[in-house]
Coordinates of C-alpha atoms and ligand atoms in Angstrom, one line a residue:
X273 CA -0.1 0.0 0.0
X274 CA 1.4 3.6 -0.9
X275 CA 2.1 6.2 1.8
X276 CA -0.8 8.4 2.9
X277 CA -1.1 11.9 1.3
X278 CA -1.3 14.6 3.8
X279 CA -2.3 18.2 2.9
X280 CA -0.7 20.9 5.7
X281 CA -1.8 24.5 6.2
X282 CA 0.3 26.9 8.0
X283 CA -1.1 30.7 8.8
X284 CA 0.4 31.3 12.4
X285 CA 2.0 34.4 11.3
X286 CA 2.5 36.4 7.9
X287 CA 3.0 33.3 5.5
X288 CA -0.1 31.7 3.9
X289 CA 1.6 28.2 3.2
X290 CA 0.5 24.9 1.9
X291 CA 2.4 21.9 1.7
X292 CA 1.6 18.4 0.5
X293 CA 3.4 15.4 1.4
X294 CA 3.4 11.7 0.9
X295 CA 5.1 9.4 3.6
X296 CA 8.2 11.5 3.9
X297 CA 8.2 12.8 0.1
X298 CA 7.6 16.5 -0.4
X299 CA 5.0 16.7 -3.1
X300 CA 4.4 20.6 -3.2
X301 CA 5.2 23.7 -1.1
X302 CA 3.5 27.0 -1.9
X303 CA 4.1 29.8 0.2
X304 CA 2.2 33.4 -0.2
X305 CA 3.9 36.0 2.0
X306 CA 2.2 39.1 3.4
X307 CA 5.6 40.6 4.5
X308 CA 5.7 43.2 2.3
X309 CA 2.6 44.6 3.8
X310 CA 4.1 44.7 7.3
X311 CA 7.6 46.2 6.2
X312 CA 6.5 49.6 6.8
X313 CA 5.4 49.1 10.1
X314 CA 8.5 47.2 11.1
X315 CA 6.8 44.1 12.3
X316 CA 3.9 41.9 11.5
X317 CA 0.3 43.6 11.9
X318 CA -2.0 40.8 13.0
X319 CA -5.1 42.2 11.4
X320 CA -3.4 42.8 8.0
X321 CA -2.1 39.1 8.2
X322 CA -5.4 37.9 8.8
X323 CA -6.9 39.6 5.9
X324 CA -4.1 38.5 3.7
X325 CA -4.7 35.0 4.6
X326 CA -8.2 35.1 3.5
X327 CA -7.4 36.3 0.3
X328 CA -4.6 33.9 -0.4
X329 CA -5.8 30.7 1.2
X330 CA -7.8 29.3 -1.9
X331 CA -5.4 30.2 -4.6
X332 CA -2.4 28.7 -2.5
X333 CA -4.2 25.4 -1.9
X334 CA -5.1 25.2 -5.5
X335 CA -1.5 25.9 -6.5
X336 CA -0.5 23.1 -4.2
X337 CA -2.8 20.6 -5.6
X338 CA -1.7 21.7 -9.3
X339 CA 2.2 21.5 -8.3
X340 CA 1.6 18.0 -6.8
X341 CA -0.5 16.6 -9.3
X342 CA -3.0 15.3 -7.0
X343 CA -6.3 16.1 -6.5
X344 CA -8.7 16.9 -3.4
X345 CA -10.0 13.3 -3.7
X346 CA -6.7 11.7 -3.3
X347 CA -6.0 13.5 0.0
X348 CA -5.8 11.2 3.1
X349 CA -5.7 14.0 5.8
X350 CA -5.6 17.5 6.6
X351 CA -2.9 19.1 9.0
X352 CA -2.9 22.4 10.3
X353 CA -1.3 24.9 12.5
X354 CA -3.4 25.0 15.8
X355 CA -0.6 27.1 17.4
X356 CA 1.2 28.8 19.0
X357 CA 0.6 31.9 16.7
X358 CA -1.4 35.2 16.2
X359 CA -5.0 33.9 17.0
X360 CA -6.7 35.7 14.1
X361 CA -4.4 34.6 11.7
X362 CA -4.6 30.9 13.1
X363 CA -8.2 30.5 12.8
X364 CA -8.3 31.3 9.1
X365 CA -6.0 28.4 8.6
X366 CA -8.0 26.1 11.3
X367 CA -11.3 27.1 9.4
X368 CA -10.2 26.3 6.0
X369 CA -8.7 23.0 7.2
X370 CA -11.7 21.8 9.1
X371 CA -14.0 22.7 6.1
X372 CA -11.9 20.7 4.1
X373 CA -11.9 17.7 6.4
X374 CA -15.4 17.8 6.8
X375 CA -16.1 18.2 3.0
X376 CA -13.8 15.4 2.3
X377 CA -14.6 13.2 5.4
X378 CA -11.0 12.8 6.2
X379 CA -9.3 13.2 9.6
X380 CA -7.8 16.5 10.9
X381 CA -4.6 16.9 12.9
X382 CA -4.5 20.2 14.5
X383 CA -0.6 20.3 15.1
X384 CA 1.9 22.5 17.1
X385 CA 3.8 24.9 14.6
X386 CA 7.2 24.5 16.6
X387 CA 7.0 20.8 16.4
X388 CA 6.1 21.0 12.8
X389 CA 9.4 23.1 12.4
X390 CA 11.4 20.4 13.6
X391 CA 9.3 17.5 11.8
X392 CA 10.1 19.0 8.4
X393 CA 13.6 17.2 8.9
X394 CA 11.8 14.0 7.9
X395 CA 11.4 14.9 4.6
X396 CA 15.2 14.9 3.9
X397 CA 15.7 11.4 5.6
X398 CA 14.3 8.0 4.9
X399 CA 14.4 6.8 8.4
X400 CA 13.0 8.1 11.6
X401 CA 14.9 10.6 13.5
X402 CA 16.9 8.9 16.3
X403 CA 17.0 10.4 19.9
X404 CA 18.3 14.0 19.5
X405 CA 18.8 17.5 20.8
X406 CA 16.9 20.0 18.9
X407 CA 17.8 23.8 18.8
X408 CA 14.7 25.6 17.8
X409 CA 14.9 29.1 16.9
X410 CA 12.4 31.2 15.5
X411 CA 10.8 34.7 15.5
X412 CA 8.7 33.9 18.6
X413 CA 10.4 31.1 20.2
X414 CA 13.8 29.9 21.2
X415 CA 14.3 26.5 23.1
X416 CA 16.5 23.4 23.5
X417 CA 14.6 20.2 23.5
X418 CA 15.4 16.8 23.7
X419 CA 13.4 14.5 21.5
X420 CA 13.1 10.8 21.1
X421 CA 9.8 10.4 19.0
X422 CA 8.5 13.7 17.6
X423 CA 5.0 12.0 17.2
X424 CA 4.8 11.2 21.0
X425 CA 6.7 13.8 23.4
X426 CA 9.2 16.7 23.6
X427 CA 10.9 17.6 26.6
X428 CA 12.2 21.2 27.0
X429 CA 15.6 21.7 28.4
X430 CA 15.7 25.3 28.5
X431 CA 14.4 28.4 26.6
X432 CA 14.8 32.2 26.3
X433 CA 14.1 34.1 29.3
X434 CA 13.4 37.2 27.1
X435 CA 13.6 37.7 23.5
X436 CA 13.7 34.9 21.1
X437 CA 16.9 35.1 18.6
X438 CA 14.8 35.8 15.5
X439 CA 13.1 38.8 17.6
X440 CA 16.8 39.9 18.6
X441 CA 17.7 39.8 14.9
X442 CA 14.6 42.0 14.1
X443 CA 15.0 44.3 16.7
X444 CA 18.7 45.2 16.0
X445 CA 18.1 45.4 12.3
X446 CA 15.5 48.0 13.0
X447 CA 17.8 50.1 15.3
X448 CA 20.7 49.7 12.4
X449 CA 18.1 50.7 9.6
X450 CA 18.4 47.5 7.8
X451 CA 14.7 46.9 7.5
X452 CA 12.3 44.1 8.2
X453 CA 12.5 41.0 8.5
X454 CA 15.7 41.6 10.1
X455 CA 17.4 38.1 10.3
X456 CA 18.1 37.9 6.5
X457 CA 19.0 41.4 6.3
X458 CA 21.7 41.0 9.0
X459 CA 22.9 37.9 7.8
X460 CA 23.5 39.6 4.2
X461 CA 25.2 42.7 5.8
X462 CA 27.5 40.5 8.1
X463 CA 29.0 38.9 5.0
X464 CA 31.3 42.0 4.5
X465 CA 32.0 42.2 8.2
X466 CA 34.7 41.1 10.9
X467 CA 32.6 38.8 13.5
X468 CA 35.3 39.8 16.0
X469 CA 35.4 43.4 15.8
X470 CA 33.3 44.3 18.6
X471 CA 33.1 41.7 21.7
X472 CA 29.4 42.0 22.4
X473 CA 28.2 40.0 25.5
X474 CA 27.4 36.6 25.4
X475 CA 24.0 36.4 27.8
X476 CA 23.9 33.5 30.6
X477 CA 27.3 32.2 30.0
X478 CA 29.1 33.1 33.2
X479 CA 30.2 30.0 35.5
X480 CA 27.1 30.7 38.0
X481 CA 24.8 30.9 35.0
X482 CA 26.2 27.5 33.6
X483 CA 25.3 26.1 37.1
X484 CA 21.9 27.4 37.5
X485 CA 20.5 28.0 33.8
X486 CA 22.7 26.0 31.4
X487 CA 20.3 25.7 28.7
X488 CA 18.2 29.0 29.2
X489 CA 19.0 32.0 26.7
X490 CA 18.7 35.6 27.2
X491 CA 19.2 38.0 24.4
X492 CA 18.1 41.4 26.2
X493 CA 21.7 42.3 27.5
X494 CA 23.2 41.9 24.1
X495 CA 20.4 44.1 22.5
X496 CA 21.0 46.8 25.1
X497 CA 24.8 46.6 24.3
X498 CA 24.5 46.8 20.3
X499 CA 22.0 49.8 20.9
X500 CA 24.4 51.7 23.4
X501 CA 27.4 50.8 20.7
X502 CA 25.3 52.4 18.1
X503 CA 24.2 55.4 20.1
X504 CA 27.9 56.1 21.1
X505 CA 29.4 55.4 17.8
X506 CA 27.5 57.6 15.1
X507 CA 29.9 56.6 12.1
X508 CA 29.5 52.6 13.2
X509 CA 30.6 50.2 10.5
X510 CA 27.4 48.3 9.5
X511 CA 28.9 45.2 8.3
X512 CA 31.2 44.8 11.5
X513 CA 28.2 45.6 13.9
X514 CA 26.0 43.2 12.1
X515 CA 28.7 40.4 12.1
X516 CA 29.7 40.8 15.8
X517 CA 26.0 40.9 16.9
X518 CA 25.3 37.8 14.7
X519 CA 28.4 35.9 16.0
X520 CA 27.4 36.6 19.7
X521 CA 24.0 35.0 19.0
X522 CA 25.2 32.2 17.1
X523 CA 28.1 31.5 19.6
X524 CA 25.7 31.3 22.6
X525 CA 23.1 28.9 20.7
X526 CA 25.9 26.5 19.7
X527 CA 27.7 26.7 23.1
X528 CA 24.3 25.7 24.9
X529 CA 23.1 23.1 22.3
X530 CA 26.4 21.4 22.3
X531 CA 26.4 21.4 26.0
X532 CA 23.0 19.7 26.1
X533 CA 24.4 17.2 23.8
X534 CA 27.3 16.4 26.1
X535 CA 25.0 16.6 29.4
X536 CA 22.6 14.2 27.9
X537 CA 25.0 11.9 26.2
X538 CA 23.1 12.4 22.7
X539 CA 25.3 12.9 19.9
X540 CA 22.9 14.2 17.5
X541 CA 21.6 17.8 17.3
X542 CA 18.9 19.3 14.9
X543 CA 18.6 22.9 14.4
X544 CA 15.1 24.2 13.1
X545 CA 13.1 27.4 12.8
X546 CA 13.6 30.6 10.7
X547 CA 16.7 31.4 12.6
X548 CA 18.6 28.0 11.2
X549 CA 18.3 29.6 7.9
X550 CA 21.1 31.8 9.1
X551 CA 24.1 31.4 6.9
X552 CA 26.8 31.7 9.9
X553 CA 24.8 29.6 12.3
X554 CA 24.9 26.7 9.5
X555 CA 28.6 27.2 8.8
X556 CA 29.6 27.3 12.7
X557 CA 27.2 24.5 13.5
X558 CA 28.9 22.4 11.1
X559 CA 32.4 23.1 12.3
X560 CA 31.6 22.8 16.0
X561 CA 29.7 19.5 15.7
X562 CA 32.2 17.9 13.7
X563 CA 34.9 18.9 16.2
X564 CA 32.6 17.4 19.1
X565 CA 31.7 14.4 17.1
X566 CA 28.1 15.3 17.1
X567 CA 25.9 14.5 14.1
X568 CA 24.1 17.6 12.6
X569 CA 20.9 18.1 10.8
X570 CA 19.5 21.1 9.7
X571 CA 16.8 21.6 6.9
X572 CA 17.4 23.4 3.7
X573 CA 16.9 27.0 4.2
X574 CA 13.6 27.5 2.7
X575 CA 12.1 24.8 4.8
X576 CA 13.6 26.6 8.2
X577 CA 11.4 29.6 7.6
X578 CA 7.6 29.2 8.0
X579 CA 6.2 26.7 5.2
X580 CA 3.3 24.2 4.9
X581 CA 5.6 21.2 4.2
X582 CA 6.6 21.0 7.8
X583 CA 2.7 21.1 9.0
X584 CA 2.2 18.1 6.4
X585 CA 5.3 16.5 7.6
X586 CA 4.1 16.4 11.3
X587 CA 0.8 15.5 10.1
X588 CA 2.5 12.6 7.8
X589 CA 4.5 11.4 10.8
X590 CA 1.3 11.2 13.1
X591 CA -0.5 9.2 10.4
X592 CA 2.3 7.0 9.9
X593 CA 2.7 6.4 13.8
X594 CA -0.9 5.6 14.1
X595 CA -1.6 8.6 16.3
X596 CA -5.3 9.7 16.1
X597 CA -6.6 13.0 14.7
X598 CA -8.0 16.1 16.6
X599 CA -11.7 16.8 17.4
X600 CA -13.0 18.7 14.2
X601 CA -13.9 21.4 16.9
X602 CA -10.6 21.7 18.2
X603 CA -9.6 25.3 19.1
X604 CA -6.8 27.3 17.8
X605 CA -4.5 28.2 20.7
X606 CA -2.0 31.1 20.4
X607 CA 0.0 30.3 23.4
X608 CA 0.4 26.2 22.7
X609 CA 3.1 25.1 24.6
X610 CA 6.0 23.5 22.5
X611 CA 5.4 20.2 24.5
X612 CA 2.1 19.8 23.3
X613 CA 2.6 18.1 19.9
X614 CA -0.9 18.2 18.6
X615 CA -4.5 19.0 20.1
X616 CA -6.3 15.7 20.4
X617 CA -9.6 17.0 22.0
Ligands
KG4_194 O1 10.4 30.1 12.0 P1 10.0 31.7 11.6 O2 9.9 31.8 10.0 O3 8.5 32.3 12.0 C1 8.3 32.0 13.3 O4 7.6 30.9 13.9 O5 8.5 33.0 14.0 O6 11.1 32.5 11.9 C2 11.1 34.1 11.5 C3 12.3 34.4 12.2 C4 12.3 36.1 12.0 O7 12.7 36.7 13.3 C5 13.5 36.0 11.0 O8 14.2 37.4 11.0 C6 14.4 35.2 11.4 O9 13.4 34.1 11.6 N1 15.3 34.5 10.2 C7 16.7 34.7 10.0 C8 17.1 34.2 8.9 N2 16.3 34.1 8.1 C9 14.9 34.4 9.0 N3 17.4 35.0 11.3 C10 18.6 34.9 11.0 N4 19.3 34.7 9.7 C11 18.5 34.3 8.8 N5 19.0 34.1 7.4
ZN195 ZN1 7.8 29.2 12.6

């Protein structure tokens, strides 16, 4: 029997995204982004995002079906982001998904956006992910996780105490005048800079922090340090500031991720979420993991930032593991914790 075909819908933030996956094979991945409509506000405006999702939903589903050369009748289950995210934006996706599931008479999986970021890894590998430490770094979340089976449970080892890593990129980009979203802008600008030009602070890496909060992050001190530096240095060198700031974030993320591997005795690291698209994080992770004998997995850059394939991938893993779907009236939950993989009631 051939693998089930899953259609996944993602609308937690500013991307209306639909992916279609068969087993572990990606058939289609279509993204309509409203990012340009938010750029002049310097961040995502929830009301604008919800309206853009409404307009883009049907064309995006239709394009995904065309790209994958399957019809709605071929779809075996629907997966949709149930949270965390902007509630108005989530509701557009969950309404479309429940409508489809009811119309087709197929099961629905209301899944966790963060677990979906991690699950997209399944599309690049034939075999299930073994026990791994996962570094999840996005615009809204930064956590270190321990995962044995992504369809059954996730344990959180640590998380950010203030800003998420992507949020820090976005805020510093704004004060540097590099635009929104900040991550890609800083990544590009840093290419011409010296990462050692300015010694910015590495949050929660003092000896006492390693004793009490070894796997937590804090980026607010770094943010303040960069803002002060910019104020005190009117003719600052953009590329050097971007490279040094990026280095401080990436260094701490990897120090803590590799410490988690060592402490848990797990020699596998998966990095996921929008910030995992960062070129310096990818390069330094591969150097340091090689040195430490840790196997590294990072999804290809376009599957790190928000997409529908990741939602379909988690739905597909759930179906392959024989997990039950959600009740048709499950509720989108804006603050869904990373440890809740899917809504079962
Ligand atoms: O996972 P994601 O697409 O959306 C959320 O779930 O939040 O992550 C978006 C975040 C933004 O903060 C964006 O600036 C950051 O990921 N990001 C990057 C890069 N590409 C996206 N950060 C650093 N370097 C990048 N190349
Ligand atoms: Zn995301």
